[in-house]
Short mmCIF file of C-alpha atoms in Angstrom, two decimals:
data_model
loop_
_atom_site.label_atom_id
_atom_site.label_comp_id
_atom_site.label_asym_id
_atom_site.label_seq_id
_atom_site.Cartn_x
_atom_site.Cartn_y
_atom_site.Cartn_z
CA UNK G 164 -19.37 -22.26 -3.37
CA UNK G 165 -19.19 -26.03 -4.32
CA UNK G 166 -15.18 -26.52 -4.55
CA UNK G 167 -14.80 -27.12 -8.28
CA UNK G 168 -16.44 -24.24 -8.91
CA UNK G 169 -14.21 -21.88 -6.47
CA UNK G 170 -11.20 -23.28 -7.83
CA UNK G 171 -12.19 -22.36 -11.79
CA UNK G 172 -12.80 -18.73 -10.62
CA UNK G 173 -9.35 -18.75 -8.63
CA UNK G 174 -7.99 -20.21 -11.52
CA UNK G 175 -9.32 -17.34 -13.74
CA UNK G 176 -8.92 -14.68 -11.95
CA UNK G 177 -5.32 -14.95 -11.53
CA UNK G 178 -4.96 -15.45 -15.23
CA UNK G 179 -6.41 -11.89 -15.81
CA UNK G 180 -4.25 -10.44 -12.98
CA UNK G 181 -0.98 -11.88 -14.81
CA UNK G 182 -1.70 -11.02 -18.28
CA UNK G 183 -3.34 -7.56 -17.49
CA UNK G 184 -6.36 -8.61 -19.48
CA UNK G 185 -9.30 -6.74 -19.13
CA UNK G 186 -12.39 -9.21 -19.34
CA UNK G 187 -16.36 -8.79 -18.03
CA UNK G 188 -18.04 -11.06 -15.57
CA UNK G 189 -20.71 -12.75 -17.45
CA UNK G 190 -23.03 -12.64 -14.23
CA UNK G 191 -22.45 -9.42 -11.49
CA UNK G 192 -23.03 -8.98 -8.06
CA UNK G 193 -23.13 -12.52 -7.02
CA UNK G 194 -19.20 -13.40 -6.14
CA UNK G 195 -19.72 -16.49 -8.12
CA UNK G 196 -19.86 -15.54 -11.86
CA UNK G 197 -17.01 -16.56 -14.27
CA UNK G 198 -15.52 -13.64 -16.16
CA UNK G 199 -15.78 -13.78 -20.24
CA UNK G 200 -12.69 -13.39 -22.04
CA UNK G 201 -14.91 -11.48 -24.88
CA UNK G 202 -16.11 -8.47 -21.96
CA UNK G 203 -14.12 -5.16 -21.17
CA UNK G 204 -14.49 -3.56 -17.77
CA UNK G 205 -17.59 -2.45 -16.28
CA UNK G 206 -19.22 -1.85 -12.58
CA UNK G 207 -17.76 -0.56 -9.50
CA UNK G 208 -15.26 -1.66 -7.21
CA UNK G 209 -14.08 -1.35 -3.89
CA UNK G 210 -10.00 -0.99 -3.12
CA UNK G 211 -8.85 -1.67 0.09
CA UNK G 212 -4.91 0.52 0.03
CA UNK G 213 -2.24 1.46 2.23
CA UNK G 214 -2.76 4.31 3.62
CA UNK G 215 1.12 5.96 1.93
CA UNK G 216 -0.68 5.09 -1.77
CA UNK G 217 -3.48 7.39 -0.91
CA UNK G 218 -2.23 10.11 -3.47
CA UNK G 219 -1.14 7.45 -6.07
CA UNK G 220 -4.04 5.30 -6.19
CA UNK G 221 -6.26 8.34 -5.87
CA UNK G 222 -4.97 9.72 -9.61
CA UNK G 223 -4.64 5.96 -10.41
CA UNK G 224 -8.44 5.56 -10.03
CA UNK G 225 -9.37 8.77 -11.85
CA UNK G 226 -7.02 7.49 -15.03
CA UNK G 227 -8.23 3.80 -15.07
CA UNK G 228 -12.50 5.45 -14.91
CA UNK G 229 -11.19 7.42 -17.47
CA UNK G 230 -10.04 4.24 -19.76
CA UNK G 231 -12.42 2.24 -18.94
CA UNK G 232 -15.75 4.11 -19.10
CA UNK G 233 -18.55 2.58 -17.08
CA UNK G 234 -16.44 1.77 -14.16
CA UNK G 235 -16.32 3.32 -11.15
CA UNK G 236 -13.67 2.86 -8.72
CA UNK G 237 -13.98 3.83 -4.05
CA UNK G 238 -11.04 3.39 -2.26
CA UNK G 239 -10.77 2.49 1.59
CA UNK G 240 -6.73 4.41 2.49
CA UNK G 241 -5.86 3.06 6.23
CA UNK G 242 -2.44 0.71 7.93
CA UNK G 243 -2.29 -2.36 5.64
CA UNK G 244 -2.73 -3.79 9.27
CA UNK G 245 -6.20 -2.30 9.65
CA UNK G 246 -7.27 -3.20 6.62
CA UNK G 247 -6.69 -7.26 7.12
CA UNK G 248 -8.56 -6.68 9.99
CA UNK G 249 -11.12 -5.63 8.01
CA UNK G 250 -11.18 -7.67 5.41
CA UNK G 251 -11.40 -10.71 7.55
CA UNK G 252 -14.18 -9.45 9.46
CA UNK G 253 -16.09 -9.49 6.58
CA UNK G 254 -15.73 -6.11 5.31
CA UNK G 255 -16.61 -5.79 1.30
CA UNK G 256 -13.74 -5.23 -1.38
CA UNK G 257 -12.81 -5.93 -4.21
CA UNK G 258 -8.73 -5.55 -4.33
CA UNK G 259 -6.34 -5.13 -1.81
CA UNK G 260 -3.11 -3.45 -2.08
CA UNK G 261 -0.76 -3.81 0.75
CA UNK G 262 2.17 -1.86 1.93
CA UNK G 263 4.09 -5.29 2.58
CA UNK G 264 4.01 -8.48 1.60
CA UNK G 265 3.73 -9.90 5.06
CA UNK G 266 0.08 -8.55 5.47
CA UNK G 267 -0.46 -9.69 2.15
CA UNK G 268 0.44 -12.98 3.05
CA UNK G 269 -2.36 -13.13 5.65
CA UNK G 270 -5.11 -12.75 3.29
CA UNK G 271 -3.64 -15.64 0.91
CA UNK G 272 -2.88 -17.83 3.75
CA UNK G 273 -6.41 -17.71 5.05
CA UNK G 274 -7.75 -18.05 1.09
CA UNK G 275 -8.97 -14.49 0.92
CA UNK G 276 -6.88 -13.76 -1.73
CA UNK G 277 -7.47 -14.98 -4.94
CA UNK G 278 -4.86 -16.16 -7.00
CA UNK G 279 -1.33 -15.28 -6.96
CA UNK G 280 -0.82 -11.15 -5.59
CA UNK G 281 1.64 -9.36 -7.74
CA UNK G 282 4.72 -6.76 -6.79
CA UNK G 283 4.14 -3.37 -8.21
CA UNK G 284 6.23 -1.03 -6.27
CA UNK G 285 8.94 -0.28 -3.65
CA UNK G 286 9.43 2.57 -1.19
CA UNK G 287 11.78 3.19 1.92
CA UNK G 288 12.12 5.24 4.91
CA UNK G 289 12.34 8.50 5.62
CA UNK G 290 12.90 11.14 8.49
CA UNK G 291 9.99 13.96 8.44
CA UNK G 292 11.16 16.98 10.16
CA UNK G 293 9.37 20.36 10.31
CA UNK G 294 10.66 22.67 7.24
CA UNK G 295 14.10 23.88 7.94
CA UNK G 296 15.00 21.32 10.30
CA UNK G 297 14.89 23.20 13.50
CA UNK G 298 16.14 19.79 15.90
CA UNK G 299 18.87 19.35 13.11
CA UNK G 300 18.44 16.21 12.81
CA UNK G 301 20.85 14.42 10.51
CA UNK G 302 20.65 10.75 11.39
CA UNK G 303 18.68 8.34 12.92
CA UNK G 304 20.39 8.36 16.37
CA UNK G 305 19.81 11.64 16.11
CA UNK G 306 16.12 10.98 16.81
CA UNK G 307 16.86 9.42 20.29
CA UNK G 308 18.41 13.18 21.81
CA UNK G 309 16.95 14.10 24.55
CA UNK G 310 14.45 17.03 23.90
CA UNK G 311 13.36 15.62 20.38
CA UNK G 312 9.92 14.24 20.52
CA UNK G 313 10.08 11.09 17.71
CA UNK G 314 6.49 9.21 16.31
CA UNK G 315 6.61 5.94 14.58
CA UNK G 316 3.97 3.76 12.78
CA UNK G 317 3.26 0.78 15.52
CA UNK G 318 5.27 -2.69 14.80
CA UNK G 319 2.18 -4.65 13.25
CA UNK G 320 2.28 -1.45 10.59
CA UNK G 321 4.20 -2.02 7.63
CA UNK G 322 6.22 1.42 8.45
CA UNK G 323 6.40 0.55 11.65
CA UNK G 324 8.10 -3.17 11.08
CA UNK G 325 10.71 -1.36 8.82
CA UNK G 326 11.59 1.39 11.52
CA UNK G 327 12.17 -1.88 13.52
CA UNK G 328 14.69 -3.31 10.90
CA UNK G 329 16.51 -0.02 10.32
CA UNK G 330 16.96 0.29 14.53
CA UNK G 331 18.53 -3.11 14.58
CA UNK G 332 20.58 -2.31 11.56
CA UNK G 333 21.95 1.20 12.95
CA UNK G 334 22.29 -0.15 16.41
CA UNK G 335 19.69 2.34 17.59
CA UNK G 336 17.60 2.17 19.98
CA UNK G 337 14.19 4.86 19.48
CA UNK G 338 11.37 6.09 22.34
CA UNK G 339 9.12 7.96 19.98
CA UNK G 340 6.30 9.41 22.21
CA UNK G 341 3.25 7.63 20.30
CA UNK G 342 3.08 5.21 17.54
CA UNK G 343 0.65 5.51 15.12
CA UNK G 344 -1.57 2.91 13.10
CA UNK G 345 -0.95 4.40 9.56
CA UNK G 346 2.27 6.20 7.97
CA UNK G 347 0.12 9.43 7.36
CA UNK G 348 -1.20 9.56 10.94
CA UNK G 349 2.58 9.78 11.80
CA UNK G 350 3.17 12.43 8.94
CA UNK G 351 0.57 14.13 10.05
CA UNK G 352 1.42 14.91 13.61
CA UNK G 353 5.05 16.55 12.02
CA UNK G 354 3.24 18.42 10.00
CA UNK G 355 1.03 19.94 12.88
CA UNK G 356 3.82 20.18 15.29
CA UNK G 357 2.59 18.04 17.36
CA UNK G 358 6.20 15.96 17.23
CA UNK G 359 9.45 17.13 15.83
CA UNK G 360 10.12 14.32 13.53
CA UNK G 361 8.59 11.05 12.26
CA UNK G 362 9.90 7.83 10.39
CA UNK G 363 7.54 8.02 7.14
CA UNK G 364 8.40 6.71 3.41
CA UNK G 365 10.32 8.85 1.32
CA UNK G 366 7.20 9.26 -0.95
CA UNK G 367 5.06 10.81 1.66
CA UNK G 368 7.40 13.06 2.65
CA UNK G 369 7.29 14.16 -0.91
CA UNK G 370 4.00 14.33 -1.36
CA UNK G 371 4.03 16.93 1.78
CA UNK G 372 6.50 19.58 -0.23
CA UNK G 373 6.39 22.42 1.81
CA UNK G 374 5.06 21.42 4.67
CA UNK G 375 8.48 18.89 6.37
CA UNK G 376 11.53 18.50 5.14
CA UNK G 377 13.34 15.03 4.57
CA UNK G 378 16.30 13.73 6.32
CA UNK G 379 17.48 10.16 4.53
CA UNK G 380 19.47 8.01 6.30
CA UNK G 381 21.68 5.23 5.10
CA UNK G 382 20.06 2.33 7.29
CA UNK G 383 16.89 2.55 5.20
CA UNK G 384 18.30 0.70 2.67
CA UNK G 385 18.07 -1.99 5.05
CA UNK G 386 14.59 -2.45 5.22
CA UNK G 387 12.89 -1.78 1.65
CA UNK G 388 9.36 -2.56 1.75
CA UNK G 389 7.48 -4.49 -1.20
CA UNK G 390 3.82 -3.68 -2.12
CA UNK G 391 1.89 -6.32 -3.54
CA UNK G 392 -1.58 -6.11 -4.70
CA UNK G 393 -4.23 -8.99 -5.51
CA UNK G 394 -7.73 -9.46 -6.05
CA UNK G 395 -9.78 -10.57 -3.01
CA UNK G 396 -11.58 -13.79 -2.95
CA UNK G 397 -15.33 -12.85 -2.15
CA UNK G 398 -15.16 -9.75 -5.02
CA UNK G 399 -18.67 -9.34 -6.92
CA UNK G 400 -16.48 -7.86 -9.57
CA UNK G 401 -13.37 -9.86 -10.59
CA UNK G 402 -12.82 -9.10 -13.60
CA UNK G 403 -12.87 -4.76 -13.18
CA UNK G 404 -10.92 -5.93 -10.32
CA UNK G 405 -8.27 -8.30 -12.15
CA UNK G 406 -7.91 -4.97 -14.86
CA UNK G 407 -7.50 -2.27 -11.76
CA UNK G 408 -4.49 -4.92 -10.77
CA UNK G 409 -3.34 -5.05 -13.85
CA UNK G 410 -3.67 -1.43 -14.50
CA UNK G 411 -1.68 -0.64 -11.73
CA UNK G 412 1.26 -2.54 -12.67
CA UNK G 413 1.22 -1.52 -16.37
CA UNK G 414 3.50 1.27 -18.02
CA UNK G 415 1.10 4.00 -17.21
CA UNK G 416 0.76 3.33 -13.74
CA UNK G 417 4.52 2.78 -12.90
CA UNK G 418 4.53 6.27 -14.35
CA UNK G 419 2.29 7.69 -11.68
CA UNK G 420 3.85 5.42 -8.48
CA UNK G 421 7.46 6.82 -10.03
CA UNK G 422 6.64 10.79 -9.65
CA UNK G 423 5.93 10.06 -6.30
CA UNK G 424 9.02 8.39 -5.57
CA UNK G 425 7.98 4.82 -5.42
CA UNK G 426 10.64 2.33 -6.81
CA UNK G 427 9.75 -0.68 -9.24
CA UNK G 428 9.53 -3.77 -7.99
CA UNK G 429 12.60 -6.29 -8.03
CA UNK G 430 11.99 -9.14 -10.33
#
């Protein structure tokens, strides 16, 4: 892309992902075409999310298809992490949604990110025991007895990077037995038994009613977590892309990310 051009489609793009408007490509599939102000929504696109918005973005899709007939939206749910990985290896999207904004910030730093990615949500920590709380486990040092058999995200996971900042603010100290490349592989080994408690966002352990309990803890207020999300550079589709963003962020899909605990964005 000859460099005048690329910067008028950065230049547009972030436009519609600020104001939420909801314009057409006037040319598809290529990467390159320059999105008319006059076109609604149309095509398919491909969003890249943290793996903790899998439920969220999941009803989010089905509501924005539903809007906007004609589109058609396929998620990609995996560790923010993973997904970078991914996306700088070449791997097709069309938005990216991040659990944090430090993984966001590699995408824009190595200009595959268009524009300027925008906050839509908030979410802390949580301890995920198995229903009834058979350890009793009431605080985070709590998870460091001997006999209780902890997971964690890994550090270079969003989760994991906040269970980091809520040891150093409790003055803790874990050994969980594995971490985990995505909150919901850590969720998931609670739920199976396979560990006695995991550090997971309060949201998922809401969105697994039934199946663990939740133990909050007053450190977690130490380490919220900001999710971004931003249209991706080499998208064949930046305008459906630019209104998913938007979408997202508007009144209807703060109502979604609410009811399943998700906080609004400072700012």
């Amino acid at each position: 892309m000859k460099p005048l051009l690329r910067s008028a489609v950065l230049l547009v793009v972030a436009g519609l992902a600020l104001t939420g408007c909801t314009a057409q490509p006037a040319t598809s599939g290529t990467g390159t075409g320059t999105p008319s102000a006059s076109a609604t929504p149309s095509g398919s696109i491909t969003v890249f999310a943290a793996a903790s918005l899998q439920k969220t973005f999941t009803a989010l899709g089905e509501q924005f298809e539903a809007d906007h007939p004609g589109t058609t939206v396929t998620f990609s749910f995996a560790g923010s992490s993973d997904l970078v990985s991914q996306v700088q290896n070449g791997a097709p999207a069309d938005v990216f949604a991040s659990a944090d904004q430090a993984n966001m910030a590699k995408l824009s730093s190595s200009d595959l990110a268009s524009g300027w990615p925008r906050d839509f949500a908030t979410n802390v920590l949580e301890i995920a025991v198995a229903p009834g709380n058979p350890k009793g486990i009431r605080s985070l040092a709590d998870l460091d007895r001997s006999g209780v058999q902890l997971v964690t995200c890994a550090p270079p996971v969003p989760c994991g990077a906040a269970t980091q900042e809520v040891e150093r603010a409790a003055g803790v100290q874990l050994h969980p037995v594995s971490e985990e490349q995505s909150v919901t592989d850590v969720l998931g080994k609670v739920e199976s038994g396979q560990a006695d408690a995991g550090l997971v966002y309060v949201t998922d352990v809401r969105g697994a009613a039934g199946k663990v309990d939740g133990v909050p803890f007053d450190e977690s207020a130490k380490a919220v977590n900001t999710y971004p999300i931003g249209v991706l550079q080499e998208s064949t589709n930046p305008t459906t892309a630019a209104a998913f963003a938007a979408y997202v962020r508007s009144d209807a899909g703060q109502q979604v990310l609410e009811r399943a605990g998700f906080g609004r964005p400072r700012g």
